[in-house]
Amino acid sequence: MSRTLTFVVYLSAVLLQAGAYGLTFMLPRLFAGFGADEKAVGLVLLVATVSTLIAVFFSGHLSDWFGRVVTLALACLAIAGALALFALADGVNATVIIASLLLGAGWGLTYALAPVVLTRLVTADERIRYFALHSVVLMAGFGLSPVMASQIEAVGGTIADAFLITAGLCVLSALLFAALVRPVQRHAINPGPEAKSRLSIRYVGVILQGRALLPIIMVCLGASVFAGMNNFQTVFADARGLDYAHFFLAYTITVVICRMALAKFKGGAQPYLTISALQYVMAGSVLLFALSGANVPAYIVVAILFGIGYGASYPVLAAMAANDAQEDLVPQTLQLFALTYFIGIFGFPLVAGWMIVELGTGPLLYLIFALAALEATMALRRAQSDQASLALAPDKST
């Protein structure tokens, strides 16, 4: 398998399994079918959070035992099993709990280890470009699976059918990852055995004392914003008489375009300034959504702005987490980055579901706006700090 074909197969495998996370946005709709509310969705995703955090923390141990690519294949099979169980569930029972545990573990492993595999294939200078390509296909899977679910409903199918179809795609993804074991070894930038990936409490302490602490905190905030806007988008849309498919389609197209543009971008002289500007756009989109009501054109604009803000800033932030890491701790740093991401992704819906039931959607949107503005401001302060350090550099050399 050539180097180019290796990347094509890798990205195809990522795309096929990415739809699984997009279907978590359909859980409120799936649960409504058997009489459960948003609180139940939040609790189920909390269960997924626990298994995700455990899986991410021990992902390095598993990859040291089986190899990263084999572990990815096994994780995709776990996701497939989870989706099939969700499709068969008829209430919030043991089946749903097992499905949540499998989903959290499988998604945690794929999200944590796929970027680490990618860093083995590309140089540091290429990271932003290739992280952008990786995130393009990831977001295509995220955003298009809810659109697929909408189309299945439109022709008389059910949300459960969408879960079963995506389970089949995840099995195919597992087969593709299994086929990549030898090509990844052959085309690695640094040939030879993989560096140890295990994450320990000691390594966590070292990482949190370095520059990578900021992107690790920021990704948790950004994930909370993303989860708040996407996991309950069907609820927001139904309350306003809007079609949630319009949001996901506009958002996905915007993200794909932005991230394709980033594939030729190396971050500029001030990557954190770029991140800050994009995340202020993200915050503005949430505020616009809170104020726009049932206006359909405004709904599309919200999706586009959110796609520009979150969608374009995330791969730059992920690359900065790798670049800010100690060189010998890049795999561990990316795993910790993924760990805090999942705290936001699967943990925040517990807060959001409670707020929707008890307070309504309005207060939730203003909380999401505050988190987005906070993340943007943190990036701005790092950019200002980096600029000040550059200004002092000539004095230090004299």
Short mmCIF file of C-alpha atoms in Angstrom, two decimals, residues 83-329:
data_model
loop_
_atom_site.label_atom_id
_atom_site.label_comp_id
_atom_site.label_asym_id
_atom_site.label_seq_id
_atom_site.Cartn_x
_atom_site.Cartn_y
_atom_site.Cartn_z
CA LEU A 83 -25.29 1.49 18.02
CA ALA A 84 -27.00 -1.84 17.42
CA LEU A 85 -28.04 -2.02 21.09
CA PHE A 86 -29.42 1.55 20.98
CA ALA A 87 -31.46 0.59 17.91
CA LEU A 88 -32.93 -2.42 19.72
CA ALA A 89 -33.69 -0.62 23.00
CA ASP A 90 -37.30 -0.04 24.07
CA GLY A 91 -36.63 1.98 27.22
CA VAL A 92 -33.93 3.37 29.49
CA ASN A 93 -32.84 -0.03 30.77
CA ALA A 94 -29.80 -2.31 30.96
CA THR A 95 -29.55 -2.45 27.16
CA VAL A 96 -29.15 1.31 26.97
CA ILE A 97 -26.59 1.34 29.81
CA ILE A 98 -24.46 -1.34 28.10
CA ALA A 99 -24.75 0.55 24.82
CA SER A 100 -23.61 3.76 26.53
CA LEU A 101 -20.60 2.02 28.09
CA LEU A 102 -19.57 0.52 24.75
CA LEU A 103 -20.11 3.79 22.90
CA GLY A 104 -18.06 5.78 25.40
CA ALA A 105 -15.20 3.30 25.43
CA GLY A 106 -15.12 2.87 21.66
CA TRP A 107 -15.42 6.53 20.82
CA GLY A 108 -12.89 7.50 23.47
CA LEU A 109 -10.30 5.11 22.03
CA THR A 110 -10.83 6.17 18.41
CA TYR A 111 -10.76 9.86 19.25
CA ALA A 112 -7.65 9.57 21.42
CA LEU A 113 -5.58 7.23 19.26
CA ALA A 114 -6.40 8.27 15.67
CA PRO A 115 -4.52 11.62 15.98
CA VAL A 116 -1.57 9.80 17.58
CA VAL A 117 -1.40 7.47 14.58
CA LEU A 118 -1.50 10.53 12.35
CA THR A 119 1.42 12.19 14.16
CA ARG A 120 3.45 9.05 13.42
CA LEU A 121 2.91 9.59 9.70
CA VAL A 122 3.55 13.35 9.40
CA THR A 123 6.21 15.85 10.50
CA ALA A 124 5.61 18.62 13.05
CA ASP A 125 5.39 21.22 10.26
CA GLU A 126 2.64 19.22 8.57
CA ARG A 127 0.49 18.72 11.64
CA ILE A 128 -1.99 21.58 11.21
CA ARG A 129 -2.61 20.63 7.56
CA TYR A 130 -3.12 16.94 8.27
CA PHE A 131 -5.07 17.54 11.48
CA ALA A 132 -7.34 19.73 9.36
CA LEU A 133 -7.85 16.96 6.79
CA HIS A 134 -8.51 14.49 9.59
CA SER A 135 -11.05 16.83 11.15
CA VAL A 136 -12.72 17.43 7.75
CA VAL A 137 -13.72 13.79 7.42
CA LEU A 138 -14.46 13.55 11.15
CA MET A 139 -16.86 16.47 10.95
CA ALA A 140 -18.40 15.17 7.73
CA GLY A 141 -19.35 12.02 9.61
CA PHE A 142 -20.54 14.03 12.64
CA GLY A 143 -22.76 16.34 10.63
CA LEU A 144 -24.10 14.10 7.87
CA SER A 145 -25.36 11.24 10.05
CA PRO A 146 -28.15 13.43 11.57
CA VAL A 147 -29.04 14.53 8.03
CA MET A 148 -29.18 10.85 7.02
CA ALA A 149 -31.44 10.17 10.02
CA SER A 150 -33.74 12.99 8.94
CA GLN A 151 -33.98 11.59 5.42
CA ILE A 152 -34.68 8.09 6.76
CA GLU A 153 -37.56 9.54 8.83
CA ALA A 154 -38.81 11.45 5.79
CA VAL A 155 -39.24 8.23 3.77
CA GLY A 156 -41.01 6.41 6.59
CA GLY A 157 -38.09 4.85 8.45
CA THR A 158 -37.11 5.33 12.08
CA ILE A 159 -34.19 6.76 14.01
CA ALA A 160 -33.38 3.18 15.03
CA ASP A 161 -32.82 2.34 11.35
CA ALA A 162 -30.17 5.07 11.18
CA PHE A 163 -28.41 3.54 14.19
CA LEU A 164 -28.35 0.10 12.52
CA ILE A 165 -26.99 1.45 9.23
CA THR A 166 -24.23 3.35 11.02
CA ALA A 167 -23.36 0.23 13.03
CA GLY A 168 -22.67 -1.53 9.72
CA LEU A 169 -20.44 1.35 8.60
CA CYS A 170 -18.46 1.06 11.84
CA VAL A 171 -17.80 -2.62 11.17
CA LEU A 172 -16.43 -1.63 7.76
CA SER A 173 -14.28 1.02 9.47
CA ALA A 174 -12.83 -1.69 11.75
CA LEU A 175 -11.84 -3.75 8.72
CA LEU A 176 -10.12 -0.75 7.12
CA PHE A 177 -8.13 0.00 10.29
CA ALA A 178 -7.09 -3.67 10.46
CA ALA A 179 -5.76 -3.38 6.91
CA LEU A 180 -3.59 -0.40 7.92
CA VAL A 181 -1.40 -2.12 10.52
CA ARG A 182 1.56 -2.83 8.24
CA PRO A 183 1.25 0.25 5.97
CA VAL A 184 1.39 2.57 9.01
CA GLN A 185 4.54 0.82 10.25
CA ARG A 186 6.08 1.03 6.78
CA HIS A 187 5.38 4.74 6.21
CA ALA A 188 6.08 6.03 9.74
CA ILE A 189 8.30 9.15 9.88
CA ASN A 190 10.37 7.51 12.63
CA PRO A 191 10.58 3.82 11.69
CA GLY A 192 10.90 1.26 14.43
CA PRO A 193 8.75 0.38 17.44
CA GLU A 194 6.08 2.84 18.54
CA ALA A 195 7.02 5.08 21.45
CA LYS A 196 5.31 4.19 24.73
CA SER A 197 1.90 5.78 24.96
CA ARG A 198 0.83 5.01 28.52
CA LEU A 199 -0.70 7.90 30.42
CA SER A 200 0.05 7.96 34.15
CA ILE A 201 -0.67 10.32 37.02
CA ARG A 202 2.98 11.40 36.91
CA TYR A 203 2.76 12.24 33.22
CA VAL A 204 -0.50 14.11 33.79
CA GLY A 205 1.26 16.27 36.39
CA VAL A 206 4.16 17.01 34.04
CA ILE A 207 1.83 17.91 31.16
CA LEU A 208 -0.34 20.19 33.30
CA GLN A 209 2.73 22.15 34.38
CA GLY A 210 3.66 22.94 30.78
CA ARG A 211 2.32 25.08 27.94
CA ALA A 212 -0.12 22.37 26.85
CA LEU A 213 -2.29 23.11 29.91
CA LEU A 214 -4.09 25.94 28.09
CA PRO A 215 -5.28 23.97 25.03
CA ILE A 216 -6.25 21.11 27.35
CA ILE A 217 -8.54 23.43 29.36
CA MET A 218 -9.80 25.21 26.25
CA VAL A 219 -10.83 22.02 24.48
CA CYS A 220 -13.05 21.09 27.45
CA LEU A 221 -14.82 24.45 27.22
CA GLY A 222 -15.16 24.18 23.45
CA ALA A 223 -16.49 20.63 23.70
CA SER A 224 -19.14 21.83 26.17
CA VAL A 225 -20.19 24.53 23.71
CA PHE A 226 -20.29 22.00 20.87
CA ALA A 227 -22.30 19.50 22.92
CA GLY A 228 -24.73 22.15 24.11
CA MET A 229 -25.46 23.34 20.59
CA ASN A 230 -25.55 19.95 18.87
CA ASN A 231 -26.76 17.29 21.31
CA PHE A 232 -30.05 19.10 21.89
CA GLN A 233 -30.38 20.80 18.50
CA THR A 234 -33.43 18.65 17.75
CA VAL A 235 -35.03 20.02 20.94
CA PHE A 236 -34.16 23.64 20.04
CA ALA A 237 -35.50 23.17 16.50
CA ASP A 238 -38.74 21.47 17.54
CA ALA A 239 -39.44 24.21 20.11
CA ARG A 240 -39.13 26.88 17.39
CA GLY A 241 -40.79 24.99 14.54
CA LEU A 242 -37.49 24.64 12.65
CA ASP A 243 -35.98 21.71 10.76
CA TYR A 244 -32.85 20.48 12.55
CA ALA A 245 -31.53 19.00 9.28
CA HIS A 246 -31.04 22.58 7.98
CA PHE A 247 -28.70 23.34 10.87
CA PHE A 248 -26.63 20.19 10.56
CA LEU A 249 -26.33 20.42 6.78
CA ALA A 250 -25.30 24.10 6.77
CA TYR A 251 -22.94 23.52 9.69
CA THR A 252 -21.29 20.49 8.08
CA ILE A 253 -20.80 22.12 4.68
CA THR A 254 -19.27 25.19 6.36
CA VAL A 255 -16.90 23.11 8.49
CA VAL A 256 -15.75 21.01 5.55
CA ILE A 257 -15.01 24.13 3.49
CA CYS A 258 -13.18 25.85 6.35
CA ARG A 259 -11.11 22.82 7.24
CA MET A 260 -10.19 22.17 3.62
CA ALA A 261 -8.89 25.75 3.54
CA LEU A 262 -6.92 25.03 6.73
CA ALA A 263 -5.21 22.11 4.99
CA LYS A 264 -2.91 24.68 3.37
CA PHE A 265 -2.57 26.82 6.50
CA LYS A 266 0.24 26.42 9.02
CA GLY A 267 -1.32 28.56 11.73
CA GLY A 268 0.35 31.87 10.93
CA ALA A 269 2.73 33.72 13.22
CA GLN A 270 0.12 33.82 16.01
CA PRO A 271 -1.99 30.62 15.96
CA TYR A 272 -3.70 31.49 19.25
CA LEU A 273 -4.79 34.85 17.84
CA THR A 274 -6.39 32.95 14.95
CA ILE A 275 -8.10 30.62 17.43
CA SER A 276 -9.35 33.57 19.48
CA ALA A 277 -10.86 35.37 16.49
CA LEU A 278 -12.64 32.24 15.33
CA GLN A 279 -14.00 31.47 18.78
CA TYR A 280 -15.41 34.97 19.21
CA VAL A 281 -17.31 34.23 15.98
CA MET A 282 -18.51 31.01 17.64
CA ALA A 283 -19.69 32.93 20.70
CA GLY A 284 -21.49 35.44 18.48
CA SER A 285 -23.31 32.63 16.67
CA VAL A 286 -24.64 31.25 19.96
CA LEU A 287 -25.84 34.69 21.03
CA LEU A 288 -27.55 35.18 17.67
CA PHE A 289 -29.28 31.82 18.09
CA ALA A 290 -30.54 32.82 21.54
CA LEU A 291 -32.08 35.98 20.09
CA SER A 292 -33.25 34.86 16.63
CA GLY A 293 -36.39 32.87 17.50
CA ALA A 294 -38.03 30.97 14.64
CA ASN A 295 -36.37 32.94 11.85
CA VAL A 296 -35.21 30.37 9.26
CA PRO A 297 -32.58 32.55 7.46
CA ALA A 298 -31.10 33.48 10.85
CA TYR A 299 -31.04 29.77 11.74
CA ILE A 300 -28.92 29.06 8.66
CA VAL A 301 -26.62 32.00 9.49
CA VAL A 302 -26.19 30.65 13.04
CA ALA A 303 -25.16 27.25 11.64
CA ILE A 304 -22.69 28.84 9.22
CA LEU A 305 -21.11 31.09 11.85
CA PHE A 306 -20.90 28.23 14.34
CA GLY A 307 -19.26 26.12 11.64
CA ILE A 308 -16.69 28.86 10.97
CA GLY A 309 -16.01 29.49 14.66
CA TYR A 310 -15.88 26.05 16.20
CA GLY A 311 -15.18 24.07 13.06
CA ALA A 312 -12.16 26.06 11.93
CA SER A 313 -10.65 26.70 15.36
CA TYR A 314 -10.65 23.11 16.61
CA PRO A 315 -7.95 21.60 14.34
CA VAL A 316 -5.63 24.55 15.03
CA LEU A 317 -6.16 24.06 18.77
CA ALA A 318 -5.49 20.31 18.47
CA ALA A 319 -2.27 20.99 16.56
CA MET A 320 -1.21 23.53 19.19
CA ALA A 321 -1.76 20.92 21.92
CA ALA A 322 0.73 18.68 20.09
CA ASN A 323 3.15 21.54 19.41
CA ASP A 324 2.98 22.86 22.99
CA ALA A 325 3.69 19.39 24.37
CA GLN A 326 7.10 18.12 25.38
CA GLU A 327 8.36 16.16 22.36
CA ASP A 328 8.64 12.91 24.33
CA LEU A 329 5.10 13.33 25.72
#
